[in-house]
């Protein structure tokens, strides 16, 4: 049924429409138009739409154009900061200009992305900063702080996201002083919030969305203006992000952080007024004793939680250790209470310690129903975790049934100082607009989209755990010519993935393939152990070849991505990147820089993971098959994400190698194979070598032509 917004969208995507006139590289694609019209329908009438849009569909424009043309206030959430920056700095401004719309945009990231000038000044006086390099970096940040408008640390080139300085110069919900902060008026986080309050389109991320939901339960004030259109891009990550925020956690690193802040603040602002050394040594000792309950660990491990304690830990000793943490918190609270009037820093520290004590009590009591508990242990810390099995109940009860005045935002921010004033006339203009929008009771529009959301027509892998079974579902295929552009090779003679020799064989196969192609390869592993084994072996086997082997963990992710993209310039030997985890998705390398993706094995979830086990048991209780209804769909989505790194444009060429012959020898393997794009299959190692050689010769030929 036609409506004004649908007509506007149809015209915008027409061959001679506004997008074609405004952008040089726009080509009408039926799948993109179909998705845009479906988004227009749900924006106009309300409801929920789930769209799986294959690589190359152009889903970003497909949801942005109808959202912008609607004239509604829009909340746009993504999974990564990189896509946030791309949307805010590139895609949205281009479309706003092309559509000639007077739209105000705002970008809101998590609190830890912004410089906190108060904590920066505290860090300057901190005598415990570890080394000269960190001191030099702090000086550089202080210089930058005098000129930055946003305070977004992403503006600082070369700043390692793993730098130990970042927690010292940024705030979080626990340590922020709010309106009591001496830098409150010039706070970068508050400035970002003010811009968001006055914007028509606000770009956030899934972490902020669920952080706000979690904190709202404690009475935190609403933060963003009301919006009627909410769009989740990279929606395949929504459930896992939500699960992490909607549960409870307590970490020994968190305990040590608050201990460090108590000691630094006490010695700077109230020296001699309390036994700060004694209080902090008690907290630190309790935290370290709790960590030692998990034993010595050289690698990360997850422990299941039985009725009273994690597995392999004596219940009585465990309870006593938690009680010791609680007792140390009580001592700290008593000391902080005596100086709470001296500075707002002490009041905030009191609240932080009280929150820790509350979480200790929670973990001394039974686990919530329909939730699971476990313990994450690494060499340096322990985290006590409790999480719901999915976000379905939360979505049904707190989103879909909620009145339109939903305002997901950065929950870490303080409520406005006028929040206790009930009079509408006393609120600033932008808050009046928010309340007026809240009175608009038209149904809210929800759009959820990703390139991979399942392998069945109803996309149950995504809709069931997200409580969206009644949503409208649309699947839009990729416009790429996969049979022509891409090949798939599965080595038949490789050992099974559970064989100890598997990673070594993968490394040997990958090294040979990389030599034939001249680099330009991404090797994706399913475990960190395989990452290390394959990465080390390939470094040895490719030594002296002129091909650089990059391994995740050796450099910051941003550095690895930039080096990989640059490594295929004419005259260089090329690069191979061995990676795991986040590189399975969101790593976009179009063109010649990436022409081969090698996956070590089918990416099934680890069966001994406590959350995976709990979900499996729930399916068994429902009379369903955990393997068919959970493990296989999880592997389908992950495999599609990894394979999606290969072909990014209409002119790309490449080979996908999956070093797991279960893909072609088992019934479930054939299900995974059917979910992949329709690539032509290479049956032999000779066919693979021939294909790689041909691509290499084509690359050399084109590089020579370009040079001439």
XYZ file of C-alpha atoms in Angstrom:
708
model
C 0.000 0.000 0.000
C 1.446 3.334 -1.041
C 2.074 6.178 1.405
C 3.999 9.478 1.096
C 7.240 8.178 2.617
C 7.239 5.101 0.391
C 6.829 7.319 -2.677
C 9.730 9.550 -1.588
C 11.976 6.530 -1.028
C 11.006 4.989 -4.382
C 11.942 8.233 -6.126
C 15.248 8.550 -4.241
C 16.430 5.102 -5.367
C 15.193 5.428 -8.956
C 17.778 5.296 -11.811
C 17.539 9.078 -12.244
C 16.583 9.847 -8.663
C 18.193 12.132 -6.125
C 20.858 9.585 -5.103
C 21.934 8.998 -8.710
C 22.113 12.761 -9.309
C 24.027 13.497 -6.120
C 26.597 10.681 -6.068
C 28.874 9.499 -8.864
C 29.072 5.853 -7.805
C 25.392 5.112 -7.137
C 23.947 2.200 -9.080
C 20.301 1.170 -8.575
C 20.052 -2.294 -7.014
C 16.711 -4.016 -6.686
C 17.610 -5.611 -3.359
C 18.603 -2.250 -1.877
C 15.367 -0.656 -3.077
C 13.290 -3.548 -1.691
C 14.937 -3.159 1.698
C 14.506 0.637 1.680
C 10.793 0.310 0.904
C 10.344 -2.255 3.695
C 12.066 0.133 6.120
C 9.838 2.972 4.886
C 6.731 0.876 5.590
C 7.734 0.079 9.170
C 8.807 3.688 9.809
C 5.466 4.944 8.544
C 3.253 2.466 10.399
C 5.340 1.259 13.353
C 6.288 -2.271 14.302
C 9.413 -4.394 13.954
C 11.372 -5.350 10.850
C 14.267 -7.823 10.687
C 16.375 -7.656 7.503
C 19.227 -9.927 6.506
C 20.981 -8.049 3.710
C 23.829 -9.878 1.988
C 27.192 -8.241 1.350
C 26.941 -5.605 -1.358
C 23.229 -4.866 -0.970
C 23.991 -1.399 0.372
C 21.975 -1.781 3.561
C 23.365 1.415 5.118
C 21.704 3.654 2.516
C 18.657 1.362 2.503
C 17.846 2.155 6.127
C 19.257 5.682 6.305
C 17.324 7.165 3.376
C 13.811 6.305 4.649
C 14.801 7.212 8.218
C 16.075 10.636 7.153
C 13.182 11.345 4.790
C 10.636 10.451 7.482
C 11.339 13.598 9.489
C 11.305 11.492 12.673
C 13.899 11.524 15.404
C 16.141 8.522 14.890
C 18.358 6.488 17.164
C 20.943 4.489 15.222
C 22.903 1.812 17.078
C 25.886 -0.151 15.773
C 28.119 -2.841 17.235
C 31.497 -1.155 16.756
C 33.061 2.257 17.219
C 34.532 1.967 13.713
C 31.082 1.776 12.109
C 29.866 4.558 14.414
C 32.609 6.818 13.112
C 31.923 5.814 9.496
C 28.206 6.543 9.794
C 28.679 9.864 11.556
C 31.657 11.193 9.579
C 30.941 9.804 6.100
C 27.610 8.128 5.335
C 25.202 10.419 7.171
C 26.738 13.740 6.031
C 26.803 12.530 2.404
C 23.126 11.583 2.512
C 22.019 14.697 4.384
C 23.711 16.783 1.706
C 22.356 14.689 -1.167
C 18.806 14.825 0.192
C 19.185 18.513 1.102
C 17.724 18.036 4.576
C 18.170 20.365 7.599
C 19.114 17.507 9.921
C 21.258 17.766 13.064
C 23.528 14.803 13.736
C 25.167 13.685 16.970
C 27.624 10.958 17.895
C 27.595 9.495 21.384
C 30.166 6.943 22.507
C 30.773 5.285 25.834
C 32.206 7.390 28.619
C 35.610 5.712 28.399
C 36.120 7.153 24.888
C 36.244 10.734 26.158
C 38.996 12.531 28.037
C 38.097 13.327 31.644
C 40.057 16.491 32.447
C 39.541 16.053 36.193
C 41.029 12.567 36.200
C 43.801 13.771 33.890
C 44.781 16.327 36.519
C 44.636 13.638 39.197
C 46.888 11.428 37.057
C 49.412 14.238 36.698
C 49.823 14.282 40.478
C 49.885 10.493 40.763
C 53.325 9.268 41.798
C 52.525 5.675 40.790
C 52.510 6.180 36.985
C 54.694 3.279 35.874
C 57.251 4.534 33.333
C 58.659 7.431 31.325
C 56.765 6.464 28.183
C 53.452 6.774 30.027
C 54.503 10.121 31.522
C 55.441 11.377 28.022
C 52.083 10.162 26.639
C 50.250 11.976 29.439
C 52.083 15.195 28.524
C 51.072 14.737 24.889
C 47.435 14.234 25.887
C 47.534 17.353 28.079
C 48.712 19.394 25.086
C 45.967 17.913 22.898
C 43.354 18.601 25.579
C 43.866 22.358 25.096
C 42.684 22.229 21.476
C 40.161 19.398 21.205
C 36.503 20.276 20.944
C 35.030 16.827 21.495
C 37.583 15.187 23.813
C 37.154 11.983 21.771
C 40.365 9.980 22.202
C 39.929 8.619 18.675
C 41.282 11.992 17.501
C 44.713 11.068 18.895
C 46.620 9.172 16.198
C 48.683 6.259 17.401
C 47.073 6.017 20.838
C 47.079 2.338 21.734
C 43.652 1.282 22.993
C 45.495 -1.051 25.380
C 47.499 1.774 26.997
C 47.465 1.588 30.830
C 47.037 5.367 30.829
C 43.527 5.330 29.342
C 41.731 4.236 32.563
C 43.568 7.026 34.409
C 42.365 9.820 32.087
C 38.820 8.623 31.417
C 35.878 8.072 33.710
C 33.315 5.325 34.113
C 29.977 5.110 35.847
C 31.657 4.067 39.081
C 34.201 6.865 39.406
C 32.490 9.822 37.694
C 31.749 12.665 40.126
C 28.796 13.937 38.123
C 27.558 17.433 38.921
C 29.949 17.584 41.899
C 32.978 17.437 39.602
C 35.021 20.665 39.437
C 35.174 20.202 35.640
C 31.460 19.500 35.235
C 30.722 22.570 33.082
C 33.435 21.733 30.561
C 32.965 17.944 30.664
C 33.325 16.388 27.202
C 30.836 13.624 28.010
C 28.210 16.157 29.035
C 28.915 18.191 25.906
C 28.332 15.091 23.767
C 25.119 14.487 25.654
C 23.916 18.060 25.111
C 24.520 17.696 21.376
C 22.569 14.440 21.402
C 19.668 16.093 23.197
C 19.322 18.598 20.376
C 19.937 16.248 17.461
C 17.564 14.660 14.970
C 19.742 11.577 14.445
C 21.890 10.170 17.252
C 24.492 7.473 16.531
C 25.298 5.224 19.500
C 26.377 1.591 19.890
C 24.818 -1.552 21.333
C 26.918 -1.313 24.495
C 25.485 2.122 25.299
C 21.964 0.948 24.577
C 22.095 -1.950 27.014
C 24.162 -0.071 29.582
C 21.339 2.437 29.783
C 18.750 -0.310 30.155
C 20.748 -1.895 32.964
C 21.272 1.338 34.881
C 17.723 2.571 34.391
C 16.701 -0.128 36.853
C 18.480 1.885 39.564
C 16.483 5.029 38.794
C 18.960 6.767 36.507
C 17.213 9.624 34.702
C 16.384 9.379 31.014
C 19.115 10.921 28.947
C 18.266 11.225 25.281
C 15.266 12.878 23.662
C 12.452 10.614 22.697
C 12.852 8.874 19.379
C 10.273 7.044 17.316
C 12.616 5.203 14.957
C 15.279 2.866 16.368
C 17.662 1.100 13.979
C 20.158 -1.590 14.959
C 22.874 -2.248 12.392
C 25.200 -5.231 12.923
C 22.216 -6.652 14.806
C 23.703 -10.162 14.897
C 25.716 -9.035 17.946
C 22.709 -7.711 19.824
C 21.931 -10.764 21.942
C 25.467 -11.356 23.199
C 26.025 -7.677 23.994
C 22.717 -7.498 25.833
C 23.389 -10.655 27.848
C 26.652 -9.161 29.117
C 24.964 -5.992 30.351
C 21.733 -7.387 31.763
C 23.419 -9.660 34.296
C 25.799 -8.990 37.182
C 29.549 -9.143 37.431
C 32.259 -8.540 40.004
C 35.939 -8.503 39.052
C 39.118 -8.487 41.086
C 40.497 -5.893 38.640
C 37.524 -3.701 39.538
C 38.403 -4.131 43.221
C 42.031 -3.207 42.602
C 40.973 -0.153 40.556
C 38.851 1.250 43.369
C 41.624 0.424 45.843
C 44.104 2.381 43.752
C 41.735 5.363 43.523
C 41.071 5.346 47.272
C 44.795 5.374 48.043
C 45.637 8.109 45.520
C 42.702 10.323 46.524
C 43.178 9.757 50.248
C 46.872 10.640 50.162
C 46.293 13.685 47.948
C 43.226 15.180 49.631
C 43.043 13.754 53.171
C 46.494 12.595 54.185
C 46.598 11.662 57.863
C 42.819 11.700 58.330
C 42.475 7.947 57.892
C 44.734 4.931 57.633
C 44.590 4.856 53.851
C 47.469 2.411 53.537
C 45.820 -0.002 55.969
C 42.367 0.272 54.402
C 43.714 -0.247 50.901
C 46.018 -3.090 51.835
C 42.991 -4.874 53.341
C 40.963 -4.429 50.147
C 43.880 -5.419 47.949
C 44.627 -8.497 50.046
C 40.977 -9.617 49.915
C 40.901 -9.132 46.124
C 44.112 -11.086 45.584
C 42.982 -13.890 47.905
C 39.755 -14.149 45.920
C 41.751 -14.407 42.710
C 43.949 -17.140 44.207
C 40.836 -19.242 44.854
C 40.912 -19.980 41.118
C 44.465 -21.340 41.220
C 47.380 -20.496 38.958
C 46.358 -20.025 35.324
C 48.562 -19.374 32.311
C 45.605 -18.916 29.980
C 42.000 -17.820 30.317
C 39.478 -20.366 31.591
C 35.793 -20.434 32.541
C 34.600 -22.339 35.595
C 31.046 -23.587 35.904
C 29.159 -22.500 39.012
C 27.454 -25.207 41.036
C 24.810 -24.543 43.690
C 27.155 -22.747 46.108
C 30.525 -22.198 44.430
C 32.464 -22.546 41.172
C 33.596 -26.065 40.270
C 36.833 -27.308 41.890
C 36.582 -24.662 44.641
C 35.522 -25.644 48.163
C 32.165 -24.014 48.921
C 33.075 -23.007 52.486
C 36.391 -21.452 51.487
C 34.708 -19.662 48.601
C 32.004 -18.154 50.799
C 34.630 -17.067 53.335
C 36.700 -15.389 50.631
C 33.683 -13.418 49.403
C 32.819 -12.483 52.984
C 36.391 -11.210 53.444
C 35.921 -8.946 50.445
C 32.687 -7.690 51.974
C 34.393 -7.046 55.328
C 37.208 -5.115 53.607
C 34.540 -3.026 51.861
C 32.947 -2.210 55.223
C 36.307 -0.948 56.549
C 36.784 1.178 53.458
C 33.270 2.598 53.760
C 33.916 3.591 57.370
C 37.120 5.417 56.415
C 35.500 7.181 53.459
C 32.520 8.222 55.551
C 34.774 10.220 57.897
C 36.044 12.431 55.045
C 33.019 12.444 52.725
C 32.431 16.177 53.226
C 35.948 17.167 52.164
C 35.606 16.517 48.435
C 33.088 14.994 46.007
C 35.762 12.424 45.102
C 35.240 10.729 48.475
C 31.458 10.633 48.070
C 31.823 8.924 44.720
C 34.367 6.472 46.103
C 31.911 5.657 48.895
C 29.226 4.863 46.313
C 31.644 2.664 44.326
C 32.640 0.610 47.353
C 28.995 0.300 48.411
C 28.165 -1.055 44.943
C 30.966 -3.626 45.234
C 29.612 -4.727 48.618
C 26.137 -5.066 47.090
C 27.494 -7.302 44.320
C 29.346 -9.444 46.848
C 26.041 -10.033 48.656
C 24.385 -10.921 45.336
C 26.969 -13.623 44.626
C 26.596 -15.032 48.140
C 22.904 -15.628 47.351
C 21.381 -18.079 44.821
C 21.492 -17.362 41.099
C 18.473 -15.682 39.513
C 16.043 -17.994 37.651
C 16.610 -18.348 33.887
C 20.181 -17.151 34.363
C 23.583 -18.806 34.568
C 26.651 -18.123 36.697
C 30.291 -18.773 35.982
C 33.766 -17.471 36.759
C 36.184 -16.074 34.171
C 39.803 -16.504 35.246
C 42.936 -15.201 33.556
C 46.518 -14.980 34.748
C 45.852 -11.554 36.248
C 42.223 -11.425 37.350
C 38.983 -13.208 38.177
C 35.483 -12.106 37.178
C 32.308 -13.447 38.762
C 29.576 -13.476 36.121
C 25.803 -13.904 36.136
C 23.797 -13.441 32.953
C 20.387 -14.256 31.474
C 20.447 -16.882 28.732
C 19.197 -14.352 26.168
C 17.528 -10.952 25.885
C 14.120 -12.194 24.719
C 12.223 -11.431 27.926
C 13.834 -8.008 28.224
C 12.916 -7.109 24.637
C 9.317 -8.308 25.010
C 8.659 -6.693 28.398
C 10.785 -3.558 28.354
C 11.045 -2.567 24.711
C 8.115 -3.801 22.664
C 5.536 -3.122 25.386
C 7.089 0.174 26.377
C 5.426 3.480 25.447
C 7.208 5.429 22.708
C 9.174 7.606 25.155
C 12.109 5.177 25.168
C 15.451 6.967 25.404
C 18.363 4.519 25.206
C 21.588 6.427 25.745
C 24.856 6.607 27.599
C 23.676 5.446 31.017
C 27.014 6.412 32.520
C 26.033 10.092 32.432
C 24.604 11.909 35.423
C 20.953 13.032 35.408
C 20.422 16.710 34.566
C 20.710 18.963 37.641
C 17.097 20.103 37.177
C 15.633 16.599 37.195
C 13.877 17.136 40.538
C 11.940 20.128 39.227
C 8.527 18.798 38.157
C 7.400 21.913 36.306
C 7.479 21.511 32.544
C 7.890 25.280 32.109
C 11.214 25.271 33.959
C 12.922 22.784 31.647
C 15.271 23.933 28.859
C 13.895 23.901 25.340
C 15.421 20.613 24.249
C 13.896 18.825 27.253
C 10.515 20.335 26.443
C 10.868 18.857 22.975
C 11.678 15.508 24.535
C 8.568 15.584 26.699
C 6.429 16.692 23.778
C 7.747 13.762 21.783
C 6.968 11.481 24.704
C 3.360 12.550 24.466
C 3.292 11.365 20.852
C 1.864 7.863 21.276
C 2.295 6.640 17.717
C 3.793 3.144 17.672
C 7.558 2.991 17.644
C 9.417 1.615 14.634
C 12.215 -0.927 15.139
C 14.615 -2.039 12.421
C 17.186 -4.808 12.956
C 19.635 -5.565 10.155
C 22.858 -7.425 9.432
C 24.504 -9.392 6.652
C 24.102 -12.612 8.679
C 21.103 -13.437 10.859
C 20.552 -17.164 10.324
C 19.951 -19.811 7.683
C 16.196 -20.358 7.680
C 13.371 -18.250 6.220
C 12.267 -16.908 9.629
C 15.838 -16.220 10.801
C 15.102 -17.981 14.098
C 18.755 -17.872 15.162
C 18.275 -14.127 15.637
C 14.563 -13.618 16.266
C 14.096 -16.215 19.049
C 16.789 -15.074 21.520
C 15.891 -11.455 20.779
C 12.160 -11.929 21.400
C 11.258 -10.884 17.848
C 9.276 -13.915 16.648
C 6.388 -11.693 15.523
C 8.566 -9.245 13.558
C 8.339 -8.908 9.792
C 11.310 -10.716 8.222
C 12.988 -9.847 4.924
C 15.993 -11.585 3.350
C 17.827 -9.753 0.558
C 20.486 -11.654 -1.380
C 23.886 -10.259 -2.289
C 24.085 -8.808 -5.820
C 27.628 -10.159 -6.308
C 28.301 -12.809 -8.946
C 29.852 -15.336 -6.577
C 30.251 -18.220 -9.074
C 32.419 -15.923 -11.195
C 34.131 -13.899 -8.468
C 34.920 -16.524 -5.813
C 36.044 -20.112 -5.328
C 35.766 -22.479 -2.364
C 38.321 -25.161 -1.538
C 37.990 -27.782 1.209
C 41.081 -30.045 1.543
C 39.790 -33.627 1.706
C 42.970 -35.169 3.147
C 43.460 -32.864 6.133
C 43.138 -34.453 9.603
C 40.081 -33.829 11.745
C 40.121 -30.587 13.788
C 40.431 -32.509 17.089
C 43.686 -34.135 15.902
C 46.776 -32.544 17.531
C 48.370 -32.270 14.079
C 45.522 -30.177 12.629
C 46.931 -26.676 13.292
C 50.336 -27.665 11.886
C 48.695 -28.945 8.704
C 46.646 -25.756 8.404
C 49.835 -23.686 8.748
C 51.615 -25.719 6.057
C 48.689 -25.467 3.636
C 48.285 -21.749 4.336
C 51.998 -21.016 3.875
C 52.025 -22.771 0.498
C 48.883 -20.934 -0.619
C 50.286 -17.600 0.545
C 53.493 -18.106 -1.465
C 51.493 -18.847 -4.610
C 49.333 -15.757 -4.175
C 52.099 -13.433 -2.958
C 50.489 -12.598 0.388
C 47.059 -10.915 0.395
C 45.661 -13.552 2.767
C 43.630 -13.512 5.973
C 43.895 -16.654 8.124
C 41.022 -16.904 10.631
C 41.264 -19.236 13.627
C 38.544 -20.347 16.000
C 40.721 -20.415 19.144
C 43.592 -18.378 20.550
C 45.661 -21.541 20.910
C 45.341 -22.249 17.187
C 46.151 -18.594 16.522
C 49.487 -18.919 18.302
C 50.415 -22.290 16.782
C 49.504 -21.326 13.212
C 50.990 -17.842 13.500
C 54.346 -19.109 14.825
C 54.554 -21.885 12.225
C 53.771 -19.561 9.318
C 56.395 -17.075 10.470
C 58.997 -19.823 10.314
C 57.805 -21.247 7.001
C 57.576 -17.860 5.251
C 60.843 -16.467 6.596
C 62.892 -15.041 3.739
C 59.959 -15.078 1.312
C 59.446 -11.318 1.403
C 55.932 -11.867 2.768
C 55.204 -10.279 6.132
C 53.285 -12.409 8.651
C 51.141 -10.339 11.000
C 49.656 -12.043 14.059
C 46.818 -10.683 16.171
C 47.980 -9.588 19.613
C 51.423 -8.435 18.516
C 50.160 -4.956 17.602
C 46.985 -2.949 18.285
C 44.126 -3.960 16.015
C 44.109 -0.633 14.181
C 47.829 -0.949 13.392
C 47.388 -4.504 12.079
C 44.522 -3.454 9.813
C 46.413 -0.474 8.387
C 49.605 -2.478 7.819
C 47.693 -5.283 6.093
C 45.946 -2.866 3.730
C 49.243 -1.147 2.871
C 51.214 -4.394 2.426
C 49.996 -5.115 -1.088
C 51.289 -1.970 -2.745
C 53.286 -2.592 -5.918
C 56.896 -3.484 -5.130
C 56.171 -4.932 -1.690
C 56.016 -8.603 -0.827
C 52.500 -8.509 0.541
C 51.050 -9.479 3.899
C 49.297 -12.344 5.591
C 47.320 -11.698 8.765
C 46.628 -14.526 11.215
C 43.749 -13.497 13.444
C 40.848 -14.644 15.573
C 37.881 -13.177 17.455
C 36.960 -9.685 16.193
C 38.642 -10.093 12.793
C 35.934 -12.575 11.774
C 33.710 -9.556 11.182
C 34.007 -5.828 10.617
C 37.347 -6.169 8.790
C 36.652 -4.574 5.411
C 39.435 -4.880 2.807
C 38.069 -4.404 -0.721
C 40.226 -4.840 -3.810
C 43.533 -6.650 -4.259
C 44.774 -6.333 -0.668
C 42.720 -9.402 0.323
C 42.176 -12.210 -2.178
C 42.253 -15.280 0.053
C 40.543 -16.173 3.334
C 41.619 -19.373 5.107
C 39.484 -20.671 7.995
C 41.030 -23.330 10.224
C 37.805 -25.169 11.161
C 34.048 -24.874 11.430
C 33.309 -22.245 14.112
C 31.064 -24.152 16.514
C 30.630 -22.591 19.966
C 32.734 -24.275 22.696
C 30.494 -26.986 24.236
C 32.010 -26.616 27.726
C 31.290 -22.890 27.955
C 28.856 -22.369 30.890
C 26.517 -20.130 28.883
C 26.529 -22.562 25.940
C 25.833 -25.472 28.304
C 22.929 -23.661 29.943
C 21.363 -22.810 26.590
C 21.774 -26.419 25.456
C 20.065 -27.744 28.594
C 17.157 -25.369 28.101
C 16.635 -26.650 24.548
C 16.782 -30.255 25.779
C 14.127 -29.437 28.384
C 11.960 -28.104 25.550
C 12.379 -31.364 23.624
C 14.563 -29.733 20.972
C 17.988 -30.648 19.615
C 20.794 -28.428 20.973
C 23.028 -29.435 18.084
C 20.568 -28.701 15.260
C 18.840 -25.736 16.884
C 21.827 -24.023 18.507
C 25.300 -25.300 17.596
C 24.748 -25.502 13.841
C 22.984 -22.111 13.506
C 25.756 -20.491 15.588
C 28.367 -22.015 13.261
C 26.396 -20.903 10.198
C 26.387 -17.261 11.254
C 30.059 -17.236 12.266
C 31.135 -18.995 9.060
C 29.139 -16.572 6.922
C 30.767 -13.660 8.763
C 34.264 -15.024 8.184
C 33.592 -15.845 4.531
C 32.109 -12.370 4.111
C 35.590 -10.828 4.459
C 36.501 -12.107 0.970
C 34.290 -10.388 -1.620
C 33.504 -6.756 -0.820
C 32.889 -5.183 -4.263
C 31.599 -6.194 -7.699
C 35.157 -6.428 -9.048
C 36.785 -8.445 -6.225
C 38.210 -11.913 -6.903
C 39.161 -14.452 -4.254
C 39.401 -17.942 -2.798
C 37.886 -19.218 0.441
C 39.699 -22.190 1.996
C 37.976 -24.042 4.855
C 40.379 -26.545 6.434
C 37.647 -28.787 7.815
C 36.422 -31.638 5.611
C 33.295 -32.035 7.744
C 31.931 -29.272 5.527
C 31.652 -31.762 2.637
C 31.403 -35.129 4.409
C 28.574 -34.638 6.933
C 24.886 -33.768 6.747
C 25.289 -30.740 9.016
C 28.314 -29.702 6.934
C 26.120 -29.602 3.858
C 23.725 -27.333 5.772
C 26.599 -24.933 6.468
C 27.764 -25.181 2.875
C 24.289 -24.293 1.621
C 24.337 -21.152 3.808
C 27.502 -19.853 2.134
C 27.367 -17.762 -1.052
C 27.248 -19.943 -4.203
C 30.994 -20.021 -4.927
C 32.390 -22.450 -7.488
C 34.089 -25.391 -5.768
C 37.704 -26.425 -6.335
C 38.047 -30.176 -5.896
C 41.828 -30.666 -5.740
C 44.993 -29.025 -4.396
C 46.143 -28.637 -7.997
C 43.002 -26.674 -8.838
C 43.646 -24.418 -5.838
C 47.268 -23.836 -6.906
C 46.150 -23.011 -10.435
C 43.514 -20.548 -9.234
C 45.946 -18.784 -6.880
C 48.622 -18.623 -9.567
C 46.207 -17.082 -12.033
C 45.140 -14.402 -9.559
C 48.781 -13.640 -8.751
C 49.691 -13.243 -12.418
C 46.664 -11.014 -12.974
C 47.698 -8.870 -9.997
C 51.293 -8.561 -11.275
C 50.050 -7.656 -14.728
C 47.718 -4.940 -13.478
C 50.357 -3.589 -11.066
C 52.862 -3.325 -13.936
C 50.336 -1.518 -16.130
C 49.564 0.925 -13.328
C 53.274 1.596 -12.724
C 53.926 2.277 -16.407
